[in-house]
Coordinates of C-alpha atoms in Angstrom, one line a residue:
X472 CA -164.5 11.8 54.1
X473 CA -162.2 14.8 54.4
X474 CA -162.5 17.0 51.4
X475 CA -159.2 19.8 51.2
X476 CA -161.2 22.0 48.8
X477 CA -158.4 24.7 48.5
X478 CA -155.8 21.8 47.2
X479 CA -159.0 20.6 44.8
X480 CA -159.8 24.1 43.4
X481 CA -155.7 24.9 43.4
X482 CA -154.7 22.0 41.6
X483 CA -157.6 21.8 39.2
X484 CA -157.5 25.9 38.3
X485 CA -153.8 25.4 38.1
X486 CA -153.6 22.2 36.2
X487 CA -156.3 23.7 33.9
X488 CA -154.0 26.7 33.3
X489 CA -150.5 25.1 32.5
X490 CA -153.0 22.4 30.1
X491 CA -154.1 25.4 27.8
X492 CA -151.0 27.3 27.6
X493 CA -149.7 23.6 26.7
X494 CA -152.4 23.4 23.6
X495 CA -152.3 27.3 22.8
X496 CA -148.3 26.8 22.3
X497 CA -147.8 23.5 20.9
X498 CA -150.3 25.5 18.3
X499 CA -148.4 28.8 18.0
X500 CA -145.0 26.2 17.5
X501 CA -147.5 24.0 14.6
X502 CA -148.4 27.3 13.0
X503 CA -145.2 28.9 12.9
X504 CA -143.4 25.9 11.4
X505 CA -146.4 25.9 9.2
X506 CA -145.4 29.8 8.3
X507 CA -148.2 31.4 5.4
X508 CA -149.6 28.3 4.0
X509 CA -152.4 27.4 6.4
X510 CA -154.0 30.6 4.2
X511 CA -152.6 28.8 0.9
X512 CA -154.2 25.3 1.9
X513 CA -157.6 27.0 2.7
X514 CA -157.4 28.8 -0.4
X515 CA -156.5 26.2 -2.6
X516 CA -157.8 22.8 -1.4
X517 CA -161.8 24.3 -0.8
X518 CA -162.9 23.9 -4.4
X519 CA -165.6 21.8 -2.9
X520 CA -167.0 21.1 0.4
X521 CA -165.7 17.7 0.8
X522 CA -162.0 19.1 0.0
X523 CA -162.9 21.3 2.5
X524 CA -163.6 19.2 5.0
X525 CA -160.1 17.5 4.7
X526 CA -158.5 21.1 4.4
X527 CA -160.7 21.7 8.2
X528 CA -159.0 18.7 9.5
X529 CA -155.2 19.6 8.1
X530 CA -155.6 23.0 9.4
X531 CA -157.0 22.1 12.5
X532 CA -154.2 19.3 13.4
X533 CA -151.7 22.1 12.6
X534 CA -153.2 24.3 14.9
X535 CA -154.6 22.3 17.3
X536 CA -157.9 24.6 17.4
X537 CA -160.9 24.3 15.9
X538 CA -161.9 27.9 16.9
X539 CA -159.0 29.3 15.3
X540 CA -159.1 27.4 11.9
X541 CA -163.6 29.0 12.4
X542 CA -161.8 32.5 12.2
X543 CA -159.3 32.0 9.5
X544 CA -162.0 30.7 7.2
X545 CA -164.8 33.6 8.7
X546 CA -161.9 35.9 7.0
X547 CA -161.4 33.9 4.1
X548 CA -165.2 34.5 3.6
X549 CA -165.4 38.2 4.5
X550 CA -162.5 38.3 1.4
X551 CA -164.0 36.4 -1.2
X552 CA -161.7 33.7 -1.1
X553 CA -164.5 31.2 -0.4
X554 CA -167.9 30.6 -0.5
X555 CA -170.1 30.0 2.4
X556 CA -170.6 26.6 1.0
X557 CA -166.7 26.1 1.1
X558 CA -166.7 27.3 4.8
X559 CA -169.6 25.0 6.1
X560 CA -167.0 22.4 4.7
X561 CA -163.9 23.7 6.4
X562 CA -165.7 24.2 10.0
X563 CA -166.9 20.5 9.4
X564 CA -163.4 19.3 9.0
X565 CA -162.3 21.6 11.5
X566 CA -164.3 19.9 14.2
X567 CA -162.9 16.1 13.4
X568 CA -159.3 18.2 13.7
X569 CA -160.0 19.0 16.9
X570 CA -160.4 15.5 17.8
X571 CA -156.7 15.2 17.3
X572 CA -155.9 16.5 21.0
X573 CA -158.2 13.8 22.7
X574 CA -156.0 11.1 21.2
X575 CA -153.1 12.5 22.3
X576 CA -154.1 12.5 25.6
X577 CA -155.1 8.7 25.6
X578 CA -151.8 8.1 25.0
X579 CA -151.5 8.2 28.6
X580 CA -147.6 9.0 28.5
X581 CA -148.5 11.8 31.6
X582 CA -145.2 10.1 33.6
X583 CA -143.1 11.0 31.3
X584 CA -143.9 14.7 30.7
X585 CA -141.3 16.6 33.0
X586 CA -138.5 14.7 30.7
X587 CA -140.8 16.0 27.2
X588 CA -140.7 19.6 28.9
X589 CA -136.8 19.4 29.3
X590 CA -136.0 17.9 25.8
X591 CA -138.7 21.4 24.8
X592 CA -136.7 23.5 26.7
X593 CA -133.8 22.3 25.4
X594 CA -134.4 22.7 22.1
X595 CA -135.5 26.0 22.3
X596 CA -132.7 27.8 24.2
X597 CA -129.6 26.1 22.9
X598 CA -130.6 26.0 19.8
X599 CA -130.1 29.2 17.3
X600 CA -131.7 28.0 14.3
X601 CA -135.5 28.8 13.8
X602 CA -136.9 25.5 12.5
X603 CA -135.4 23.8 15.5
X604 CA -136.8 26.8 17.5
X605 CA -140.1 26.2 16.3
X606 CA -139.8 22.1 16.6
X607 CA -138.9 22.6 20.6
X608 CA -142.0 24.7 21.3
X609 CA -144.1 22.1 19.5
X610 CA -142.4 19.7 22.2
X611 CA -142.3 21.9 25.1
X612 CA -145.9 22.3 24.8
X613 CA -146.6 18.8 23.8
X614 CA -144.8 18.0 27.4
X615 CA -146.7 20.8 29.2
X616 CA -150.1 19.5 27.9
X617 CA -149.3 15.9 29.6
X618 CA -148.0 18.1 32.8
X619 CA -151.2 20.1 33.3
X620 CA -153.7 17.5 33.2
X621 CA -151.6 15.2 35.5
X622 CA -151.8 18.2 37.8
X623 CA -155.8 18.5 36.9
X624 CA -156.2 14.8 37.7
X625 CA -154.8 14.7 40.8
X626 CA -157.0 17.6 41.9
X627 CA -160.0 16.1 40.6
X628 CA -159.6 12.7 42.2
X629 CA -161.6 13.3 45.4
X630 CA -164.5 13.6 43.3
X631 CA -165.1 10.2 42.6
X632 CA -165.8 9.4 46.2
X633 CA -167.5 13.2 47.0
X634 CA -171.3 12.2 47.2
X635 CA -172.7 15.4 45.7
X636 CA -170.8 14.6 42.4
X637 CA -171.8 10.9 42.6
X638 CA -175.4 11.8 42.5
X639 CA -174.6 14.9 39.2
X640 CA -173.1 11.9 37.2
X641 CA -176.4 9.3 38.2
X642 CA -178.2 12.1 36.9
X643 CA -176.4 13.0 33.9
X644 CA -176.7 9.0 32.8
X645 CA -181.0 9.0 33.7
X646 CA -181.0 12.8 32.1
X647 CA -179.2 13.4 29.1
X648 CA -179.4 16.3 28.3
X649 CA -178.5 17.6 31.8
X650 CA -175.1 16.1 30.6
X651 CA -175.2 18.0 27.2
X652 CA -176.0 21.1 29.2
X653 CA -173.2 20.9 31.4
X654 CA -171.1 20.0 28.8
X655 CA -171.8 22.9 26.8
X656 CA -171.4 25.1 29.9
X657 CA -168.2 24.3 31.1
X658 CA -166.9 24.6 27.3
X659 CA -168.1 28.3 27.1
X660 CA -166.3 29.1 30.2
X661 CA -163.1 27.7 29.4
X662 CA -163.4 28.6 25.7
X663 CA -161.7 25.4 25.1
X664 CA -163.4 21.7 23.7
X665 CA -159.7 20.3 24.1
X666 CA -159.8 21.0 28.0
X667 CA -163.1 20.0 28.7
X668 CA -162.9 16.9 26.8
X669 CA -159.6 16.5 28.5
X670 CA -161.2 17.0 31.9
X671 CA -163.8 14.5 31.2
X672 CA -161.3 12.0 30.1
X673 CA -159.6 12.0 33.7
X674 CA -163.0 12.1 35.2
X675 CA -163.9 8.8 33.3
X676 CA -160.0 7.6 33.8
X677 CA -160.4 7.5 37.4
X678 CA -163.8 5.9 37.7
X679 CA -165.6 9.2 38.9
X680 CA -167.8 9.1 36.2
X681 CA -169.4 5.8 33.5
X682 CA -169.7 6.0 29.9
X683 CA -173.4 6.8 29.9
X684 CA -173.0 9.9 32.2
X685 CA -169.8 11.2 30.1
X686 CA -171.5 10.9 26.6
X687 CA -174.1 13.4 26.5
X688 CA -171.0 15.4 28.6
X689 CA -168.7 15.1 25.0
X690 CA -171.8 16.6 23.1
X691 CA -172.5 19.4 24.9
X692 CA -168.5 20.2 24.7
X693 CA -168.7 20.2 20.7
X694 CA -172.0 22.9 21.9
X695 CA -170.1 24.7 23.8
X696 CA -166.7 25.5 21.2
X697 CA -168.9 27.6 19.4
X698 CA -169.3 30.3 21.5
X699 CA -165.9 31.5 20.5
X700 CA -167.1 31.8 16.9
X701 CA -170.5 33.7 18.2
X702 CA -168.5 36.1 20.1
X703 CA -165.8 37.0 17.0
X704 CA -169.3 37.3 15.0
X705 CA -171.1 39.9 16.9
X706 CA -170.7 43.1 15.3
X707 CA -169.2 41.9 12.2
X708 CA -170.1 41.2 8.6
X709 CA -172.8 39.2 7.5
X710 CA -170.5 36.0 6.4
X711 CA -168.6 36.2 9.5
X712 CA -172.3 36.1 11.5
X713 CA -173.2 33.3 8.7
X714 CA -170.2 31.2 9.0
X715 CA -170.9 31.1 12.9
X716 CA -174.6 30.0 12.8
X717 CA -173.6 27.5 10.4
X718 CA -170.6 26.1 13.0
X719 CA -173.6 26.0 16.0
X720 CA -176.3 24.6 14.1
X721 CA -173.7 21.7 12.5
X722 CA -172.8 20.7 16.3
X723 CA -175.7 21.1 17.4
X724 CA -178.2 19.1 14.9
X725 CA -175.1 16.4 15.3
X726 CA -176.1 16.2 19.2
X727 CA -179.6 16.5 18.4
X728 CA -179.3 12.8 16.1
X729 CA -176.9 11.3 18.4
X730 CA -179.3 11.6 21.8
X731 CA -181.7 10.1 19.6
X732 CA -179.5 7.5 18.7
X733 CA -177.5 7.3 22.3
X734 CA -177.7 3.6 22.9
X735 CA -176.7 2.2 19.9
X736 CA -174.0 4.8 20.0
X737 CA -172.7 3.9 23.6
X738 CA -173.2 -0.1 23.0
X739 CA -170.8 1.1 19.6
X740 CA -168.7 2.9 21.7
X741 CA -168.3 -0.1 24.2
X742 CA -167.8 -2.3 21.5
X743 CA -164.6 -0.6 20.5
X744 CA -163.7 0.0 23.9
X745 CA -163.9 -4.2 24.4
X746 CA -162.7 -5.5 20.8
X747 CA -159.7 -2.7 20.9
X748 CA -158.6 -3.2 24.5
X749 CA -158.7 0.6 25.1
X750 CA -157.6 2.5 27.8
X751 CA -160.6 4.7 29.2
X752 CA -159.1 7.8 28.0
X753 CA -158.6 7.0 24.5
X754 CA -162.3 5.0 24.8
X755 CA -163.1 8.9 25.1
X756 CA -161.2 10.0 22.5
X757 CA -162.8 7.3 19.7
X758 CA -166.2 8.1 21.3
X759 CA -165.3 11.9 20.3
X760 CA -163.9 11.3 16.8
X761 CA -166.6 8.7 15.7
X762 CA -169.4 11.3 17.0
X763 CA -167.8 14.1 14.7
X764 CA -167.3 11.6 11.8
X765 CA -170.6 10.5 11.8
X766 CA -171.9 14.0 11.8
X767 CA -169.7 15.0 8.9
X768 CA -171.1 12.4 6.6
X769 CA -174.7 12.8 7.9
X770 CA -174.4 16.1 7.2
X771 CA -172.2 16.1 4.7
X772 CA -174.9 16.0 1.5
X773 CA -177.0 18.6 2.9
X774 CA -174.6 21.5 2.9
X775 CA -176.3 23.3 -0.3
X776 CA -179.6 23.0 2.6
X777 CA -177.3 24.5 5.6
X778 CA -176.0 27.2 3.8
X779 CA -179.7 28.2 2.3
X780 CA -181.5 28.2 5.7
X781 CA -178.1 30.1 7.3
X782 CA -178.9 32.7 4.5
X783 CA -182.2 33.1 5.2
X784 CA -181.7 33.4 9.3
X785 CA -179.0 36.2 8.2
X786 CA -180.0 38.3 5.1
X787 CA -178.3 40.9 3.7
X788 CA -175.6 41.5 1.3
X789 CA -172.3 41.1 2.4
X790 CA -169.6 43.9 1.1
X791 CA -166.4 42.1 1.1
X792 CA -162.9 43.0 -0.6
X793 CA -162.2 40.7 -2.9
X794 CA -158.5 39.4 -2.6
X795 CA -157.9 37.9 -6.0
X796 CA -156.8 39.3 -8.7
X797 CA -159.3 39.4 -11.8
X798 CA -157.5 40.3 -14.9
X799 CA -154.3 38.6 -14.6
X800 CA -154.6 35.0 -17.2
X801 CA -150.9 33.8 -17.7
X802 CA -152.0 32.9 -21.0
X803 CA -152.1 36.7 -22.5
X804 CA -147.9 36.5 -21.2
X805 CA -147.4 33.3 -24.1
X806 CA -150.6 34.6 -26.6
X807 CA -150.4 38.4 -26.5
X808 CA -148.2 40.2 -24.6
X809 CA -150.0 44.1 -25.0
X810 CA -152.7 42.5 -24.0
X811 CA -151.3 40.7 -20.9
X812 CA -149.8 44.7 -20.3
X813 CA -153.3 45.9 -20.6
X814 CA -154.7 43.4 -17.8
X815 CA -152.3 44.0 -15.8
X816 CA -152.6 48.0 -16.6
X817 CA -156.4 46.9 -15.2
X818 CA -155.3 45.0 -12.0
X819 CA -153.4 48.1 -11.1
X820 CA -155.6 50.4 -11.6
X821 CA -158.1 48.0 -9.5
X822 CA -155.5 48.5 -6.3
X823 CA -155.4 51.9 -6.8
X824 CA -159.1 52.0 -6.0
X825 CA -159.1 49.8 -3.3
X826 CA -155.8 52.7 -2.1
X827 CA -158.9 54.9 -2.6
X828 CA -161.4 53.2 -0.3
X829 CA -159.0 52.0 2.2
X830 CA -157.9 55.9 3.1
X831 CA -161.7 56.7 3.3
X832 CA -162.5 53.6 5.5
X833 CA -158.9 55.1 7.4
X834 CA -160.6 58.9 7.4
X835 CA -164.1 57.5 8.7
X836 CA -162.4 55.5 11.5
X837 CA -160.4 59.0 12.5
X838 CA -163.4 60.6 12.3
X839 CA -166.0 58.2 14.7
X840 CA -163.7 56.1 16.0
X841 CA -165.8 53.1 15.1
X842 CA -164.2 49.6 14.9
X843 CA -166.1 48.7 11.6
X844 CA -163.8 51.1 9.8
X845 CA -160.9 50.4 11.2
X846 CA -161.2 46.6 10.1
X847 CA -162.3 47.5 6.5
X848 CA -159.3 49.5 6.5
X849 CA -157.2 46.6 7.6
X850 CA -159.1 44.5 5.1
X851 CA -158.1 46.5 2.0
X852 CA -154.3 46.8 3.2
X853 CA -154.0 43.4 3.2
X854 CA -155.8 43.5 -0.4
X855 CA -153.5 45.6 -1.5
X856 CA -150.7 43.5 -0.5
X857 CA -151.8 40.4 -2.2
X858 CA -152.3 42.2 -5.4
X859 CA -149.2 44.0 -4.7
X860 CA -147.6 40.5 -4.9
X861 CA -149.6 38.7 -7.8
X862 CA -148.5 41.7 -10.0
X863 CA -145.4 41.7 -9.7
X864 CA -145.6 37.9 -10.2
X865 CA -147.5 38.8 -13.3
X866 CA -145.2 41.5 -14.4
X867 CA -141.7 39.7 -13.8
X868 CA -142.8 37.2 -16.1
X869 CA -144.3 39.5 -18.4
X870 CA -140.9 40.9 -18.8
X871 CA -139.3 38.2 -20.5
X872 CA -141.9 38.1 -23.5
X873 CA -141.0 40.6 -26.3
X874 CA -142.3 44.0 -25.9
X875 CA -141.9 47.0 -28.0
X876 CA -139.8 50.1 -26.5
X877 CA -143.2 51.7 -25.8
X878 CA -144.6 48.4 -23.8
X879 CA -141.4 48.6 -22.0
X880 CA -141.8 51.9 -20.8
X881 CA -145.5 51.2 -19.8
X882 CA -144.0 47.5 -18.2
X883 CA -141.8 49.6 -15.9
X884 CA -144.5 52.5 -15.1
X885 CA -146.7 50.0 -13.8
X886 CA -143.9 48.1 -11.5
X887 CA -143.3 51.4 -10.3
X888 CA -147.0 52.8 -9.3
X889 CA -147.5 49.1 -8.0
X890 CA -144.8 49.9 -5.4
X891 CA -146.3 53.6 -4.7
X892 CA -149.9 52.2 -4.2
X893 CA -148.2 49.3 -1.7
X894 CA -146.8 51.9 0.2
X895 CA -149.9 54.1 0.2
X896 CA -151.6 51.2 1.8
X897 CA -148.9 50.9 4.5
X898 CA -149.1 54.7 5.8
X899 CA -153.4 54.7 5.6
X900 CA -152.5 51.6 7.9
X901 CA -150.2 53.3 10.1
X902 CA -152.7 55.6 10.6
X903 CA -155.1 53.2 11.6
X904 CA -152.9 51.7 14.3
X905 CA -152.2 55.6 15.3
X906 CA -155.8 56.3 15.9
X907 CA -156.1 52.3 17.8
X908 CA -153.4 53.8 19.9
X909 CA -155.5 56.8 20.5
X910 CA -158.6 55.6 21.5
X911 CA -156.8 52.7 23.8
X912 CA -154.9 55.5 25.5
X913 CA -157.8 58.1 25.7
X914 CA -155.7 60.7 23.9
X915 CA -157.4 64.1 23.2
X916 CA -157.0 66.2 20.6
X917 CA -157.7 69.4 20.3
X918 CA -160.7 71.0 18.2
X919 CA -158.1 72.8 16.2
X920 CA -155.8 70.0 15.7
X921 CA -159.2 67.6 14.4
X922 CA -160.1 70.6 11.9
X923 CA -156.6 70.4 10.8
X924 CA -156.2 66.8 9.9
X925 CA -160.0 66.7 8.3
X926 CA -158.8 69.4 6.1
X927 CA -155.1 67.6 5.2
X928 CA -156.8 64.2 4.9
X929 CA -159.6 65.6 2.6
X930 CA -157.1 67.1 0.4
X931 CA -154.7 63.8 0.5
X932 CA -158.0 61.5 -0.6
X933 CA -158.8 63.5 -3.6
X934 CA -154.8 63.7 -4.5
X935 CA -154.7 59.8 -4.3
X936 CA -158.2 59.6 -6.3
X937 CA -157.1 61.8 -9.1
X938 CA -153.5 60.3 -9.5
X939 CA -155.7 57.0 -9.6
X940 CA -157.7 58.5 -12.8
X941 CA -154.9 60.2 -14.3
X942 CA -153.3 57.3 -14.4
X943 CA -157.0 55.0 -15.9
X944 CA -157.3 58.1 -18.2
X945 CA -153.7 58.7 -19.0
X946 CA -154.4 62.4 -18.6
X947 CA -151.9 64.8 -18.5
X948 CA -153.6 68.0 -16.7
X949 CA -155.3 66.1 -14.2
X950 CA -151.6 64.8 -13.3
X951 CA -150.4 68.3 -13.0
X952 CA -153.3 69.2 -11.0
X953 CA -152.3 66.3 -9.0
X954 CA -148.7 67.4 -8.6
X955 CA -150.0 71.0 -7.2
X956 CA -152.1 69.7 -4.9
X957 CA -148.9 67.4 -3.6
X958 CA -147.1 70.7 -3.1
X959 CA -149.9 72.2 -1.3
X960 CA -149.9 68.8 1.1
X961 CA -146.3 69.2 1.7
X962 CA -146.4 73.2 2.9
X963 CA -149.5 72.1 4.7
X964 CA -147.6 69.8 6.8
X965 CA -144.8 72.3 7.4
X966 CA -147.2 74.4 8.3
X967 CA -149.5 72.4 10.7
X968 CA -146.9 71.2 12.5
X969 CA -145.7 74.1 13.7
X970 CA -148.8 75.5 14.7
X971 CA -148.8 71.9 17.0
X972 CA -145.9 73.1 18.3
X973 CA -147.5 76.2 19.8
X974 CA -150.5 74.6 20.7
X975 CA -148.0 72.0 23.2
X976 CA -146.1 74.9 24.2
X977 CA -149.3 76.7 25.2
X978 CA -150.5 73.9 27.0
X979 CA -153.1 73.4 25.6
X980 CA -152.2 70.2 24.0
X981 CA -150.7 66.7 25.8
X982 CA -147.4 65.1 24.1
X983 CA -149.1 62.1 23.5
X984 CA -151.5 63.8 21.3
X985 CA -148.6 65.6 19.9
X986 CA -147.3 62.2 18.8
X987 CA -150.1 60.9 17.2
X988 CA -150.9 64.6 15.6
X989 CA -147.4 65.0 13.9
X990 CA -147.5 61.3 12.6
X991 CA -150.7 61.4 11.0
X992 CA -149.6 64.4 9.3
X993 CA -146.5 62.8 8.2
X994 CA -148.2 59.1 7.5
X995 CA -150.6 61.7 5.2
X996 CA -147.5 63.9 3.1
X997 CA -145.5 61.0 2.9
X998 CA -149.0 59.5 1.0
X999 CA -149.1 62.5 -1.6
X1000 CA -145.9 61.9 -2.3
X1001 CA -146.6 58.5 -3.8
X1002 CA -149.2 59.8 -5.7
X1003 CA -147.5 62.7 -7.4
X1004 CA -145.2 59.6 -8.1
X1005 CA -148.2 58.5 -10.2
X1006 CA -148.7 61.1 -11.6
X1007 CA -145.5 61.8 -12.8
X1008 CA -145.3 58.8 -14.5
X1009 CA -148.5 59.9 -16.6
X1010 CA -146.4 62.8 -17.3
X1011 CA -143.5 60.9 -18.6
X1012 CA -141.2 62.9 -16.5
X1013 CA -138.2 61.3 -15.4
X1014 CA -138.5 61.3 -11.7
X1015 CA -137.5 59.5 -8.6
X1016 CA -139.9 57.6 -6.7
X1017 CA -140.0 59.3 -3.0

């Protein structure tokens, strides 16, 4: 038989390709009709693991990826929004979501994709508004995903009559786990369960490969989709490492009971295959989703048991911000409005320490450069923006109640240093992404320009910190010492950036650094000034927040 191997590899590679941007932005469409609530559902519907497992499946179906809805729930951990309990649950669901995409597929409606691609198409670039917008991606990709495997199948029929592969698959059905293997190979090169399992459906479409070959082939992809969860965990925190044992441990155990078990499962899977008159690519797709079913509710009752032995494996204790707020119960608003003032005085004070820790996590990742630092940083912004949020929330309604002229005054100090602390958490940020830009573009500073900006950020962190305990304290001359040091801060960066100045115009500096010099110093100043904001309002001055 002639084999063209260049139109087999071309076709397949290429076919492969246009199938995962097909998934990846039918996702990106799913998601961004979903907007912020794929956060809201995971934080809301995981009070227990079996809600969990249904808020893995939503999520997952909205995404159309199992690894993706692993990482939003790895940083719902590292928050404190959910257990690791909660997470086994989610990462359970998450893999019977990912089952969606094989269905899809054995809808076998691969003739009609050019005309899906065109509606897509048109829908997104005739259209102004959004939601629309959003809709014709979903169906542009939806179309794209049809086109790619039709392009994949065609490459991949020579195989069935190619003897080497004959023999693989009469292998694969006397040997098992030779087919889990390669199963699980394949996956962690194409970082991608929905192509492999889409791959495997045209194999077994076509008659290239039988049921008892293809089986332990399905496993070994559920293997192989954790590898994208291994590789976001190395190097990072101890929940994110946990939360990723926990996903290969699940798949793998499930694989582990099901080889045991592979006859009854195939004469099952037959079964359906006869009694529902199924195609062989949706046979595939049931064989899929009963396998990750069964696993959930084997497994299901032993989550307390996973999540011990996970702990165990991965000790330590894991530092995480915590998101939430902790003081703010709507029922002080109704009962005891100077008290609900007094949590809420609390909750600030709360984000003003995590203002604290995020511009020393920012100074430390300035310092080293290490990534560690950088994400903590990133971690507290977005802290800070949640609380940011839920007290306002708090305070709007708090406003309503009756409060004496006093309360009132305190009501609107707060609303006000809840802004400044926001913003202090957007220019440590800025910084953050400065210094990413730095180290991605190899810029150099100078010695001179490092000793500079170690002494301006050491003097900005203890302005922030003691605006912060003016404000816990409500003490007067640790405000004014706050409001010196701002004036120091601002002649400092007069000053230091005109000595930059000379240092570029001596050559002895590069613009780029120049750049990312004057913008530290100017992320920095712009930071005391939102302090002595703080401070000020300790004071009782009226002033005019910068």
């Amino acid at each position: 038989m002639d084999l063209d191997v260049q139109k087999l590899i071309f076709e397949f590679i290429g076919g492969l390709g246009i199938f995962l941007f097909g998934i990846k932005y039918m996702g990106d469409g799913l998601q961004k009709s979903a907007g912020d609530k794929l956060r809201d559902i995971l934080d809301r519907f995981t009070t227990n693991p079996l809600m969990g497992v249904f808020a893995g499946i939503l999520v997952t179906v909205l995404i159309q990826s199992s690894s993706g809805t692993t990482a939003l729930t790895v940083g719902l951990v590292s928050a404190g929004f959910m257990t690791l309990r909660q997470a086994i649950g989610v990462i359970m669901g998450a893999n019977v979501g990912t089952t969606v995409t094989a269905f899809i597929i054995g809808i076998k409606i691969d003739e009609y994709a050019l005309p899906i691609i065109a509606v897509g198409a048109i829908l997104l670039f005739f259209f102004k508004n959004q939601k629309i917008q959003y809709f014709g991606q979903i169906v542009f990709g939806f179309g794209t995903l049809f086109y790619g495997l039709k392009i994949m199948g065609g490459g991949l029929k020579p195989l069935r009559e190619l003897p080497a592969f004959i023999d693989l698959t009469v292998t694969m059905s006397d040997n098992p786990i030779l087919g889990v293997v390669v199963g699980t190979v394949f996956t962690v090169i194409v970082q991608s369960s929905s192509a492999t399992v889409g791959i495997l459906q045209e194999l077994y479409g076509q008659g290239a490969m039988d049921l008892s070959a293809a089986l332990p082939v399905l496993f070994g992809d559920n293997i192989g989709t954790t590898i994208t969860a291994v590789l976001a965990a190395l190097g990072a925190s101890v929940a994110a490492r946990r939360a990723a044992l926990s996903h290969v441990m699940f798949n793998v155990l499930g694989t582990v009971i099901v080889l045991i078990l592979l006859i009854p499962f195939q004469m099952y899977v037959e079964f359906l295959q006869q009694k529902l008159d199924l195609n062989p690519e949706m046979t595939i797709a049931f064989a899929h989703g009963s396998f990750n079913i069964a696993n959930v509710l084997i497994q299901l009752p032993f989550i307390g048991l996973l999540a011990l032995i996970v702990t165990k494996i991965i000790p330590g204790e894991d530092s995480f911000v915590e998101y939430k707020p902790k003081h703010l119960d709507p029922i002080f608003i109704e009962q005891s409005p100077s008290l609900a003032l007094g949590q809420a005085k609390e909750e600030v004070l709360r984000m003003g320490e995590y203002s604290v820790v995020g511009l020393e996590s920012t100074h430390e990742y300035l310092k080293s450069g290490v990534t560690k630092y950088s994400e903590q940083a990133y971690q507290v912004e977005e802290a800070i923006n949640n609380l940011d949020r839920k007290i306002t929330d708090y305070l709007v309604k708090l406003s309503s109640s009756s409060l004496s002229d006093h309360e009132s005054e305190e009501h609107s100090v707060l609303m006000d240093t809840v802004r400044d602390i926001e913003r202090i958490g957007d220019h440590f940020e800025n910084i953050v992404e400065l210094v990413d830009y730095q180290i991605a573009n190899k810029v150099e500073l100078t010695e001179a320009a490092e000793t500079d900006l170690e002494e301006m950020f050491t003097l900005t962190q203890s302005t922030v910190k003691e605006a912060i305990e003016a404000l816990r304290s409500n003490n007067k001359d640790l405000a004014n010492e706050v409001r010196l040091k701002e004036d120091k801060i601002d002649k400092m960066e007069r000053s230091l950036r005109k000595k930059h100045i000379l240092r570029m115009n001596e050559g002895l500096c590069s613009g780029q650094a120049g750049i990312v010099f004057v913008d530290i110093i100017s992320n920095l100043e712009r930071i005391g000034d939102h302090a002595v904001n703080i401070a000020e309002a300790v004071l009782g001055e009226d002033h005019e927040t910068l």
